[in-house]
């Protein structure tokens, strides 16, 4: 049952202000706050211009640093980084709101309401978690958040625009082949060497820079699982949402379809006046070697290369896939969380370090949490000798969180992709029972199942960093005088 909450939590959050006083500094929980610029400005090079790289660039630029993004693409089709959908979990939404982007989100996003669970082969409805039930859970737990559905390209554009507006510099057609973490040098395939005070690796699950932070044991480990993800995107008119496509009438719903060792998610990611949908298939990839052409997101002409029988899908799923005008895909490697995230002047963020199930909503959420944490920490740096100590602080804050997120993602993926058999039957029976009985959140058993998921979504990286700094900040800064992690507070009504 813990699967349900992490796959579905959403809300229409009420205004709720809680004050945290930290040594004279007031932090408003759930309201936009931005760290003040650091006393010195570092030269920061970020490898990768995806969501994690853009978020880190924005946060570090707001902290007063010179930021350069190295992106291997030509930048001409940035809005098409992936035409598929993306779900903003509450912890991701919280960061975007803290950055003052509520108006932009209302323009590009659909507020997620309910979640349906279905059998991928038959289309049978197994269970549902309604907005009413989730509202009741939030009242019982004092947890307020919002979950959004939107197009990946729209989020990418939004982060690109705010980073560009803040003064982040972009260098396209820049393929990184290596780095020297000790000296802060990044090497390009054309022989160019770029020097920086800090290197941020945001180059995805097949990261070139991850090798510099892995231990010898981690490099030799065979504990890697490859996963195929295919995204089918198309447009459908409301008048066509009938008969076998009636499930799509509620455009604010998210649909999870569980199959035999695979699962499919279906949702809209644009406003009703221009309803674009995404069908995303997750399936194990059993080959050891991943072709280079499938290591990054990219358009596909067909799916003949992949060993998946689409005829096993319910007719309504096959219909949506056949109507798709774009197919994108990739194969990602899922690895355990490493023992650390940094080496000297290098730190990894996003999928470069959080190698969870591809397409998992937890990955972009963790990317934005990483960015917010880096921005807060590097807003207090006073000299370059403190870089490694601040990265150690980043490790201390993020490692436990990353391990917990990886654990939750593994559980969710395993439950969603159960093979045909007694365990899958037990899961389905439980979902059907919950649908028939319309279980209420007052049930203690249900709230117990939700406890870990609430912990996952209630996380605020800004508050966590301030809390950590209040206890250990004096040891990080080489000074007898305790410095305060200050923030500027923007309150809008």
CSV table of C-alpha atoms in Angstrom, one decimal:
chain,number,residue,atom,x,y,z
A,1,UNK,CA,0.0,0.0,0.0
A,2,UNK,CA,3.0,2.3,0.5
A,3,UNK,CA,3.2,2.2,-3.3
A,4,UNK,CA,0.0,4.1,-3.6
A,5,UNK,CA,1.0,7.2,-1.8
A,6,UNK,CA,4.3,7.8,-3.6
A,7,UNK,CA,2.7,7.2,-6.9
A,8,UNK,CA,-0.2,9.5,-6.3
A,9,UNK,CA,-0.1,12.2,-3.7
A,10,UNK,CA,-1.5,15.5,-4.9
A,11,UNK,CA,-3.4,18.5,-3.6
A,12,UNK,CA,-4.9,21.9,-3.7
A,13,UNK,CA,-3.0,23.3,-0.8
A,14,UNK,CA,-4.4,25.9,1.6
A,15,UNK,CA,-2.3,28.9,2.6
A,16,UNK,CA,-0.3,27.8,5.6
A,17,UNK,CA,2.5,29.8,7.1
A,18,UNK,CA,4.8,28.4,9.8
A,19,UNK,CA,7.8,30.4,11.2
A,20,UNK,CA,11.2,29.0,11.9
A,21,UNK,CA,13.5,31.4,13.8
A,22,UNK,CA,17.1,30.6,13.3
A,23,UNK,CA,19.5,32.8,15.3
A,24,UNK,CA,17.6,36.0,14.3
A,25,UNK,CA,16.9,34.8,10.7
A,26,UNK,CA,13.2,34.2,9.9
A,27,UNK,CA,12.4,31.4,7.4
A,28,UNK,CA,8.8,31.2,6.2
A,29,UNK,CA,8.0,27.6,5.4
A,30,UNK,CA,6.3,27.1,2.1
A,31,UNK,CA,6.9,30.7,1.0
A,32,UNK,CA,9.5,31.8,-1.6
A,33,UNK,CA,12.9,32.4,-0.1
A,34,UNK,CA,16.3,32.9,-1.8
A,35,UNK,CA,19.7,32.8,-0.1
A,36,UNK,CA,21.6,36.1,0.0
A,37,UNK,CA,24.6,36.4,-2.4
A,38,UNK,CA,27.9,35.0,-0.9
A,39,UNK,CA,30.7,37.3,0.2
A,40,UNK,CA,32.8,36.0,-2.7
A,41,UNK,CA,31.9,34.9,-6.2
A,42,UNK,CA,33.1,31.5,-7.5
A,43,UNK,CA,33.5,30.3,-11.1
A,44,UNK,CA,31.2,27.4,-11.4
A,45,UNK,CA,31.1,25.0,-14.4
A,46,UNK,CA,28.0,22.8,-14.7
A,47,UNK,CA,28.2,19.8,-17.0
A,48,UNK,CA,24.7,19.1,-18.5
A,49,UNK,CA,21.9,21.4,-19.5
A,50,UNK,CA,18.9,19.2,-18.4
A,51,UNK,CA,16.6,19.9,-15.5
A,52,UNK,CA,19.2,19.2,-12.8
A,53,UNK,CA,21.8,21.3,-14.5
A,54,UNK,CA,19.5,24.2,-15.1
A,55,UNK,CA,18.1,24.1,-11.5
A,56,UNK,CA,21.6,24.0,-10.0
A,57,UNK,CA,22.7,26.8,-12.3
A,58,UNK,CA,19.8,29.0,-11.2
A,59,UNK,CA,20.3,28.3,-7.5
A,60,UNK,CA,24.1,29.0,-7.6
A,61,UNK,CA,23.7,32.1,-9.7
A,62,UNK,CA,21.2,33.5,-7.2
A,63,UNK,CA,23.8,32.7,-4.5
A,64,UNK,CA,26.1,35.2,-6.3
A,65,UNK,CA,28.4,33.0,-8.4
A,66,UNK,CA,29.5,33.0,-12.1
A,67,UNK,CA,27.9,30.0,-13.7
A,68,UNK,CA,28.7,28.3,-17.0
A,69,UNK,CA,26.6,25.4,-18.4
A,70,UNK,CA,28.3,23.0,-20.8
A,71,UNK,CA,25.7,21.3,-22.9
A,72,UNK,CA,26.5,18.7,-25.6
A,73,UNK,CA,23.5,19.5,-27.8
A,74,UNK,CA,23.3,22.5,-30.1
A,75,UNK,CA,20.5,24.0,-28.0
A,76,UNK,CA,18.2,24.5,-31.0
A,77,UNK,CA,15.5,22.1,-29.8
A,78,UNK,CA,15.6,22.7,-26.0
A,79,UNK,CA,11.8,22.7,-25.8
A,80,UNK,CA,11.9,19.2,-27.2
A,81,UNK,CA,14.3,17.7,-24.6
A,82,UNK,CA,11.4,15.3,-24.2
A,83,UNK,CA,8.0,15.9,-25.5
A,84,UNK,CA,6.5,13.6,-22.9
A,85,UNK,CA,4.9,14.4,-19.6
A,86,UNK,CA,6.4,15.0,-16.2
A,87,UNK,CA,4.9,14.9,-12.7
A,88,UNK,CA,6.0,17.3,-10.0
A,89,UNK,CA,5.8,15.6,-6.7
A,90,UNK,CA,5.0,17.8,-3.7
A,91,UNK,CA,8.7,18.1,-2.6
A,92,UNK,CA,9.5,19.3,-6.2
A,93,UNK,CA,6.6,21.7,-6.2
A,94,UNK,CA,7.7,23.1,-2.9
A,95,UNK,CA,11.1,24.1,-4.4
A,96,UNK,CA,9.5,25.7,-7.5
A,97,UNK,CA,7.1,27.7,-5.2
A,98,UNK,CA,10.0,28.7,-3.0
A,99,UNK,CA,11.6,30.1,-6.2
A,100,UNK,CA,8.6,32.3,-6.7
A,101,UNK,CA,7.3,30.4,-9.8
A,102,UNK,CA,3.7,29.9,-8.8
A,103,UNK,CA,2.3,32.1,-11.6
A,104,UNK,CA,4.4,30.3,-14.2
A,105,UNK,CA,3.3,26.9,-12.9
A,106,UNK,CA,-0.4,27.9,-13.1
A,107,UNK,CA,0.2,28.7,-16.8
A,108,UNK,CA,1.9,25.5,-17.9
A,109,UNK,CA,0.6,22.8,-15.5
A,110,UNK,CA,-2.5,20.8,-14.7
A,111,UNK,CA,-3.1,20.3,-11.0
A,112,UNK,CA,-3.2,16.6,-10.3
A,113,UNK,CA,-6.4,15.4,-8.6
A,114,UNK,CA,-6.9,11.6,-8.5
A,115,UNK,CA,-5.0,8.5,-9.4
A,116,UNK,CA,-6.4,5.3,-11.0
A,117,UNK,CA,-4.8,1.9,-10.9
A,118,UNK,CA,-5.7,-0.5,-13.7
A,119,UNK,CA,-4.7,-3.8,-15.2
A,120,UNK,CA,-2.5,-3.1,-18.3
A,121,UNK,CA,-3.7,-6.2,-20.1
A,122,UNK,CA,-7.4,-6.0,-19.5
A,123,UNK,CA,-8.1,-2.4,-18.6
A,124,UNK,CA,-9.9,-3.5,-15.4
A,125,UNK,CA,-10.0,-0.8,-12.8
A,126,UNK,CA,-8.2,-2.1,-9.7
A,127,UNK,CA,-8.3,0.9,-7.4
A,128,UNK,CA,-8.4,4.7,-7.0
A,129,UNK,CA,-7.2,7.3,-4.7
A,130,UNK,CA,-9.4,10.4,-5.0
A,131,UNK,CA,-8.7,14.0,-4.3
A,132,UNK,CA,-11.3,13.8,-1.4
A,133,UNK,CA,-9.3,11.0,0.3
A,134,UNK,CA,-6.0,12.8,-0.2
A,135,UNK,CA,-7.5,16.0,1.2
A,136,UNK,CA,-8.6,14.1,4.3
A,137,UNK,CA,-5.1,12.6,4.7
A,138,UNK,CA,-3.6,16.1,4.6
A,139,UNK,CA,-6.0,17.3,7.3
A,140,UNK,CA,-5.1,14.4,9.5
A,141,UNK,CA,-1.3,14.9,9.0
A,142,UNK,CA,-1.1,18.7,8.7
A,143,UNK,CA,0.7,18.1,5.4
A,144,UNK,CA,0.0,20.7,2.6
A,145,UNK,CA,1.4,20.3,-0.9
A,146,UNK,CA,0.5,20.3,-4.5
A,147,UNK,CA,1.3,17.9,-7.3
A,148,UNK,CA,1.3,19.0,-10.9
A,149,UNK,CA,1.2,17.3,-14.4
A,150,UNK,CA,3.0,19.1,-17.2
A,151,UNK,CA,5.1,18.7,-20.3
A,152,UNK,CA,8.8,18.0,-19.8
A,153,UNK,CA,9.7,20.5,-22.4
A,154,UNK,CA,7.6,23.2,-20.6
A,155,UNK,CA,9.5,22.7,-17.4
A,156,UNK,CA,12.8,22.7,-19.2
A,157,UNK,CA,11.9,25.9,-20.9
A,158,UNK,CA,10.9,27.5,-17.6
A,159,UNK,CA,14.2,26.6,-15.9
A,160,UNK,CA,16.2,27.7,-18.9
A,161,UNK,CA,14.5,31.1,-19.0
A,162,UNK,CA,15.0,31.8,-15.3
A,163,UNK,CA,18.6,30.7,-15.4
A,164,UNK,CA,19.2,32.8,-18.5
A,165,UNK,CA,17.5,35.8,-16.9
A,166,UNK,CA,19.8,35.5,-13.9
A,167,UNK,CA,22.9,35.6,-16.0
A,168,UNK,CA,23.9,32.0,-16.5
A,169,UNK,CA,26.1,31.5,-19.5
A,170,UNK,CA,25.5,28.6,-21.9
A,171,UNK,CA,28.1,26.9,-24.1
A,172,UNK,CA,26.4,24.5,-26.5
A,173,UNK,CA,28.0,21.7,-28.6
A,174,UNK,CA,30.3,21.1,-25.7
A,175,UNK,CA,31.0,17.4,-25.1
A,176,UNK,CA,32.8,16.7,-21.8
A,177,UNK,CA,35.2,13.8,-21.9
A,178,UNK,CA,36.9,14.1,-18.5
A,179,UNK,CA,37.8,16.3,-15.6
A,180,UNK,CA,40.5,16.9,-13.0
A,181,UNK,CA,38.5,17.4,-9.8
A,182,UNK,CA,41.6,18.5,-7.8
A,183,UNK,CA,42.3,21.4,-10.1
A,184,UNK,CA,38.8,22.1,-11.1
A,185,UNK,CA,39.4,21.6,-14.9
A,186,UNK,CA,36.8,20.2,-17.3
A,187,UNK,CA,38.1,18.6,-20.6
A,188,UNK,CA,36.1,18.8,-23.8
A,189,UNK,CA,36.4,16.5,-26.8
A,190,UNK,CA,37.9,19.4,-28.9
A,191,UNK,CA,40.9,19.6,-26.5
A,192,UNK,CA,39.6,22.7,-24.7
A,193,UNK,CA,40.2,22.8,-20.9
A,194,UNK,CA,37.9,24.9,-18.9
A,195,UNK,CA,39.0,26.0,-15.4
A,196,UNK,CA,36.5,26.5,-12.5
A,197,UNK,CA,36.5,26.8,-8.7
A,198,UNK,CA,33.6,24.3,-8.6
A,199,UNK,CA,32.4,21.6,-11.0
A,200,UNK,CA,28.8,20.4,-10.9
A,201,UNK,CA,28.2,17.1,-12.7
A,202,UNK,CA,24.6,17.1,-14.0
A,203,UNK,CA,25.2,14.8,-16.9
A,204,UNK,CA,22.6,12.1,-16.4
A,205,UNK,CA,22.5,8.4,-15.4
A,206,UNK,CA,25.4,7.6,-17.8
A,207,UNK,CA,27.5,10.3,-16.3
A,208,UNK,CA,31.0,10.8,-17.5
A,209,UNK,CA,32.0,12.5,-14.2
A,210,UNK,CA,30.6,9.8,-11.9
A,211,UNK,CA,33.8,7.8,-12.2
A,212,UNK,CA,35.6,10.4,-10.2
A,213,UNK,CA,33.5,10.0,-7.1
A,214,UNK,CA,33.0,6.2,-7.1
A,215,UNK,CA,35.1,4.0,-4.9
A,216,UNK,CA,37.0,1.1,-6.6
A,217,UNK,CA,34.4,-1.3,-5.2
A,218,UNK,CA,31.6,0.7,-6.6
A,219,UNK,CA,33.3,0.9,-10.1
A,220,UNK,CA,33.6,-2.9,-10.1
A,221,UNK,CA,30.1,-3.6,-8.8
A,222,UNK,CA,27.7,-5.6,-11.0
A,223,UNK,CA,24.7,-4.4,-9.0
A,224,UNK,CA,23.2,-2.5,-12.0
A,225,UNK,CA,19.8,-2.9,-13.5
A,226,UNK,CA,18.9,-1.6,-16.9
A,227,UNK,CA,15.5,-0.2,-17.6
A,228,UNK,CA,13.8,0.7,-20.9
A,229,UNK,CA,11.4,3.7,-21.0
A,230,UNK,CA,9.3,4.6,-24.0
A,231,UNK,CA,7.2,7.7,-24.2
A,232,UNK,CA,4.4,8.0,-26.7
A,233,UNK,CA,2.9,11.5,-27.0
A,234,UNK,CA,-0.1,12.6,-28.9
A,235,UNK,CA,-3.2,14.9,-29.0
A,236,UNK,CA,-6.8,13.9,-28.4
A,237,UNK,CA,-10.0,15.9,-28.7
A,238,UNK,CA,-12.4,15.8,-25.7
A,239,UNK,CA,-15.1,14.5,-28.1
A,240,UNK,CA,-13.1,11.3,-28.7
A,241,UNK,CA,-12.9,10.5,-24.9
A,242,UNK,CA,-15.7,8.0,-25.0
A,243,UNK,CA,-16.3,4.3,-25.1
A,244,UNK,CA,-12.9,2.6,-24.5
A,245,UNK,CA,-11.2,6.0,-24.0
A,246,UNK,CA,-13.7,7.1,-21.3
A,247,UNK,CA,-11.0,6.7,-18.7
A,248,UNK,CA,-9.5,9.9,-20.1
A,249,UNK,CA,-12.5,12.1,-19.5
A,250,UNK,CA,-11.0,13.4,-16.2
A,251,UNK,CA,-7.9,15.2,-17.5
A,252,UNK,CA,-6.5,15.9,-14.0
A,253,UNK,CA,-6.3,12.2,-13.3
A,254,UNK,CA,-3.1,10.1,-13.4
A,255,UNK,CA,-3.5,6.4,-14.6
A,256,UNK,CA,-1.1,3.7,-13.6
A,257,UNK,CA,-1.5,0.4,-15.5
A,258,UNK,CA,0.2,-2.7,-14.0
A,259,UNK,CA,1.3,-5.5,-16.3
A,260,UNK,CA,3.5,-8.6,-16.2
A,261,UNK,CA,7.0,-7.3,-15.3
A,262,UNK,CA,6.1,-3.8,-16.7
A,263,UNK,CA,3.9,-0.8,-16.0
A,264,UNK,CA,2.4,2.0,-18.1
A,265,UNK,CA,1.5,5.5,-16.9
A,266,UNK,CA,-1.0,7.7,-18.8
A,267,UNK,CA,-1.8,11.3,-18.2
A,268,UNK,CA,-2.4,14.7,-19.8
A,269,UNK,CA,0.2,17.4,-19.5
A,270,UNK,CA,-1.4,20.5,-21.1
A,271,UNK,CA,-4.5,22.6,-20.6
A,272,UNK,CA,-7.9,21.2,-21.7
A,273,UNK,CA,-7.9,23.6,-24.7
A,274,UNK,CA,-4.9,21.8,-26.2
A,275,UNK,CA,-4.9,18.3,-24.5
A,276,UNK,CA,-1.7,16.5,-25.1
A,277,UNK,CA,-1.3,13.0,-23.5
A,278,UNK,CA,1.6,10.8,-22.7
A,279,UNK,CA,1.8,7.0,-22.5
A,280,UNK,CA,5.0,6.0,-20.8
A,281,UNK,CA,6.1,2.3,-20.8
A,282,UNK,CA,8.6,1.0,-18.2
A,283,UNK,CA,10.1,-2.4,-18.9
A,284,UNK,CA,13.3,-4.2,-17.8
A,285,UNK,CA,16.1,-4.3,-20.4
A,286,UNK,CA,18.0,-7.6,-20.0
A,287,UNK,CA,21.0,-7.0,-22.3
A,288,UNK,CA,24.3,-6.1,-20.6
A,289,UNK,CA,25.4,-3.6,-23.2
A,290,UNK,CA,23.3,-0.5,-23.9
A,291,UNK,CA,23.7,0.9,-27.5
A,292,UNK,CA,25.0,4.4,-27.5
A,293,UNK,CA,22.0,5.7,-29.4
A,294,UNK,CA,19.7,4.7,-26.5
A,295,UNK,CA,21.8,6.1,-23.6
A,296,UNK,CA,20.2,9.6,-23.9
A,297,UNK,CA,16.6,10.7,-24.6
A,298,UNK,CA,15.9,10.8,-28.3
A,299,UNK,CA,13.2,10.4,-30.9
A,300,UNK,CA,12.6,6.9,-32.3
A,301,UNK,CA,11.2,6.0,-35.7
A,302,UNK,CA,9.8,2.7,-34.3
A,303,UNK,CA,10.2,0.4,-31.4
A,304,UNK,CA,11.1,-2.8,-33.3
A,305,UNK,CA,14.5,-2.9,-31.6
A,306,UNK,CA,12.9,-3.6,-28.2
A,307,UNK,CA,11.6,-7.0,-27.1
A,308,UNK,CA,8.1,-6.0,-26.0
A,309,UNK,CA,4.8,-7.4,-27.1
A,310,UNK,CA,2.4,-4.5,-27.5
A,311,UNK,CA,-0.4,-6.8,-28.3
A,312,UNK,CA,-0.6,-7.8,-24.6
A,313,UNK,CA,-1.9,-4.3,-23.8
A,314,UNK,CA,-5.5,-3.4,-23.3
A,315,UNK,CA,-7.2,-2.1,-26.5
A,316,UNK,CA,-7.5,1.5,-25.2
A,317,UNK,CA,-3.7,1.6,-24.5
A,318,UNK,CA,-2.9,0.3,-27.9
A,319,UNK,CA,-5.2,2.9,-29.5
A,320,UNK,CA,-3.4,5.8,-27.7
A,321,UNK,CA,0.0,4.4,-28.7
A,322,UNK,CA,-1.1,4.1,-32.3
A,323,UNK,CA,-2.3,7.7,-32.3
A,324,UNK,CA,0.9,9.1,-30.9
A,325,UNK,CA,2.8,11.5,-33.2
A,326,UNK,CA,6.0,11.3,-31.3
A,327,UNK,CA,8.0,8.4,-29.8
A,328,UNK,CA,10.9,9.0,-27.5
A,329,UNK,CA,12.9,6.6,-25.5
A,330,UNK,CA,16.1,5.6,-23.8
A,331,UNK,CA,17.7,2.8,-21.7
A,332,UNK,CA,18.9,3.9,-18.2
A,333,UNK,CA,21.1,2.1,-15.6
A,334,UNK,CA,19.8,1.9,-12.1
A,335,UNK,CA,22.7,1.8,-9.6
A,336,UNK,CA,22.9,1.9,-5.8
A,337,UNK,CA,23.5,5.3,-4.1
A,338,UNK,CA,27.3,5.8,-3.8
A,339,UNK,CA,29.2,6.5,-0.6
A,340,UNK,CA,29.6,10.2,-1.4
A,341,UNK,CA,28.6,12.8,-3.9
A,342,UNK,CA,31.8,14.8,-4.2
A,343,UNK,CA,35.5,14.7,-4.9
A,344,UNK,CA,37.6,17.8,-4.2
A,345,UNK,CA,36.0,20.5,-6.3
A,346,UNK,CA,33.5,18.2,-8.1
A,347,UNK,CA,29.9,17.4,-6.9
A,348,UNK,CA,27.2,15.4,-8.7
A,349,UNK,CA,23.5,16.2,-8.8
A,350,UNK,CA,20.3,14.8,-10.3
A,351,UNK,CA,20.4,11.6,-12.3
A,352,UNK,CA,24.2,11.6,-12.3
A,353,UNK,CA,24.0,10.6,-8.7
A,354,UNK,CA,20.3,9.5,-8.1
A,355,UNK,CA,20.2,6.6,-10.6
A,356,UNK,CA,16.6,5.5,-9.9
A,357,UNK,CA,14.0,4.1,-12.2
A,358,UNK,CA,13.9,6.1,-15.4
A,359,UNK,CA,10.8,8.2,-15.6
A,360,UNK,CA,10.4,8.2,-11.9
A,361,UNK,CA,8.9,11.4,-10.6
A,362,UNK,CA,11.3,11.2,-7.7
A,363,UNK,CA,14.3,11.9,-9.9
A,364,UNK,CA,13.4,15.5,-11.0
A,365,UNK,CA,12.2,16.2,-7.4
A,366,UNK,CA,15.6,15.1,-6.0
A,367,UNK,CA,17.4,17.2,-8.7
A,368,UNK,CA,15.6,20.4,-7.5
A,369,UNK,CA,16.3,19.5,-3.8
A,370,UNK,CA,20.0,19.1,-4.7
A,371,UNK,CA,19.9,22.5,-6.4
A,372,UNK,CA,18.2,24.3,-3.5
A,373,UNK,CA,20.7,22.7,-1.0
A,374,UNK,CA,23.7,23.8,-3.1
A,375,UNK,CA,22.4,27.3,-3.4
A,376,UNK,CA,21.8,27.7,0.3
A,377,UNK,CA,25.2,26.3,1.3
A,378,UNK,CA,27.3,28.3,-1.2
A,379,UNK,CA,25.6,31.5,-0.2
A,380,UNK,CA,27.8,31.6,2.9
A,381,UNK,CA,31.2,30.8,1.4
A,382,UNK,CA,33.9,33.3,2.4
A,383,UNK,CA,37.0,31.9,0.7
A,384,UNK,CA,37.9,29.2,-1.7
A,385,UNK,CA,39.4,27.0,1.0
A,386,UNK,CA,35.9,26.3,2.2
A,387,UNK,CA,34.7,24.7,-1.1
A,388,UNK,CA,35.5,21.1,0.0
A,389,UNK,CA,34.0,21.6,3.4
A,390,UNK,CA,30.8,22.9,2.0
A,391,UNK,CA,30.7,19.9,-0.4
A,392,UNK,CA,31.2,17.7,2.7
A,393,UNK,CA,28.2,19.5,4.2
A,394,UNK,CA,26.2,18.8,1.0
A,395,UNK,CA,27.1,15.1,1.5
A,396,UNK,CA,26.0,15.1,5.1
A,397,UNK,CA,22.7,16.6,4.2
A,398,UNK,CA,21.9,14.8,1.0
A,399,UNK,CA,23.2,11.2,1.5
A,400,UNK,CA,20.6,10.1,4.0
A,401,UNK,CA,17.9,11.7,1.9
A,402,UNK,CA,19.2,10.0,-1.3
A,403,UNK,CA,19.3,6.6,0.3
A,404,UNK,CA,15.8,6.9,1.5
A,405,UNK,CA,14.5,8.1,-1.9
A,406,UNK,CA,16.3,5.2,-3.6
A,407,UNK,CA,14.8,2.8,-1.1
A,408,UNK,CA,11.3,4.1,-1.7
A,409,UNK,CA,11.7,4.2,-5.5
A,410,UNK,CA,12.9,0.5,-5.5
A,411,UNK,CA,9.8,-0.6,-3.5
A,412,UNK,CA,7.4,1.3,-5.8
A,413,UNK,CA,9.0,-0.1,-9.0
A,414,UNK,CA,9.0,-3.6,-7.7
A,415,UNK,CA,5.4,-3.4,-6.7
A,416,UNK,CA,4.4,-1.9,-10.0
A,417,UNK,CA,6.2,-4.5,-12.1
A,418,UNK,CA,5.3,-7.7,-10.3
A,419,UNK,CA,5.3,-10.8,-12.4
A,420,UNK,CA,2.1,-12.8,-12.9
A,421,UNK,CA,1.6,-14.9,-9.9
A,422,UNK,CA,0.4,-14.9,-6.3
A,423,UNK,CA,2.2,-11.7,-5.3
A,424,UNK,CA,0.6,-9.7,-8.1
A,425,UNK,CA,-2.8,-11.3,-7.3
A,426,UNK,CA,-2.4,-10.2,-3.7
A,427,UNK,CA,-1.6,-6.6,-4.7
A,428,UNK,CA,-4.5,-6.5,-7.1
A,429,UNK,CA,-6.9,-7.9,-4.6
A,430,UNK,CA,-5.9,-5.3,-2.1
A,431,UNK,CA,-6.5,-2.5,-4.6
A,432,UNK,CA,-9.9,-3.9,-5.6
A,433,UNK,CA,-10.9,-4.1,-2.0
A,434,UNK,CA,-9.9,-0.5,-1.4
A,435,UNK,CA,-12.0,0.6,-4.3
A,436,UNK,CA,-15.0,-1.5,-3.2
A,437,UNK,CA,-14.9,-0.3,0.4
A,438,UNK,CA,-14.0,3.3,-0.5
A,439,UNK,CA,-11.6,3.3,2.5
A,440,UNK,CA,-11.4,6.5,4.5
A,441,UNK,CA,-8.2,8.0,5.6
A,442,UNK,CA,-9.4,7.8,9.2
A,443,UNK,CA,-8.4,4.1,9.1
A,444,UNK,CA,-5.2,3.8,11.1
A,445,UNK,CA,-3.9,1.0,9.0
A,446,UNK,CA,-4.1,3.2,5.8
A,447,UNK,CA,-2.3,6.1,7.5
A,448,UNK,CA,0.4,3.7,8.7
A,449,UNK,CA,1.0,2.7,5.0
A,450,UNK,CA,1.2,6.4,4.1
A,451,UNK,CA,3.7,7.4,6.8
A,452,UNK,CA,6.9,6.8,4.8
A,453,UNK,CA,5.4,8.5,1.7
A,454,UNK,CA,4.4,11.5,3.7
A,455,UNK,CA,7.9,11.7,5.0
A,456,UNK,CA,9.2,11.6,1.4
A,457,UNK,CA,6.9,14.5,0.2
A,458,UNK,CA,7.0,16.7,3.3
A,459,UNK,CA,10.8,17.3,2.8
A,460,UNK,CA,11.9,21.0,2.4
A,461,UNK,CA,15.6,21.3,1.3
A,462,UNK,CA,15.8,24.9,2.4
A,463,UNK,CA,14.5,24.2,5.9
A,464,UNK,CA,16.7,21.1,6.2
A,465,UNK,CA,19.8,23.0,5.2
A,466,UNK,CA,19.1,25.8,7.7
A,467,UNK,CA,18.4,23.2,10.4
A,468,UNK,CA,21.7,21.4,9.6
A,469,UNK,CA,23.6,24.7,9.5
A,470,UNK,CA,22.3,25.8,12.9
A,471,UNK,CA,24.0,22.7,14.4
A,472,UNK,CA,27.2,22.3,12.4
A,473,UNK,CA,27.8,25.5,10.4
A,474,UNK,CA,30.5,26.8,12.8
A,475,UNK,CA,32.6,23.7,12.1
A,476,UNK,CA,32.4,24.2,8.4
A,477,UNK,CA,33.5,27.8,8.3
A,478,UNK,CA,37.0,28.3,9.6
A,479,UNK,CA,36.0,30.9,12.1
A,480,UNK,CA,35.4,31.3,15.8
A,481,UNK,CA,32.3,33.4,15.0
A,482,UNK,CA,29.2,31.6,14.1
A,483,UNK,CA,27.8,32.8,10.7
A,484,UNK,CA,24.1,32.8,10.0
A,485,UNK,CA,22.6,31.2,6.9
A,486,UNK,CA,20.5,34.1,5.9
A,487,UNK,CA,17.6,34.2,3.5
A,488,UNK,CA,15.6,37.0,1.9
A,489,UNK,CA,11.9,36.3,2.4
A,490,UNK,CA,9.3,37.2,-0.2
A,491,UNK,CA,5.7,37.0,1.1
A,492,UNK,CA,2.8,37.4,-1.4
A,493,UNK,CA,-0.8,37.2,-0.5
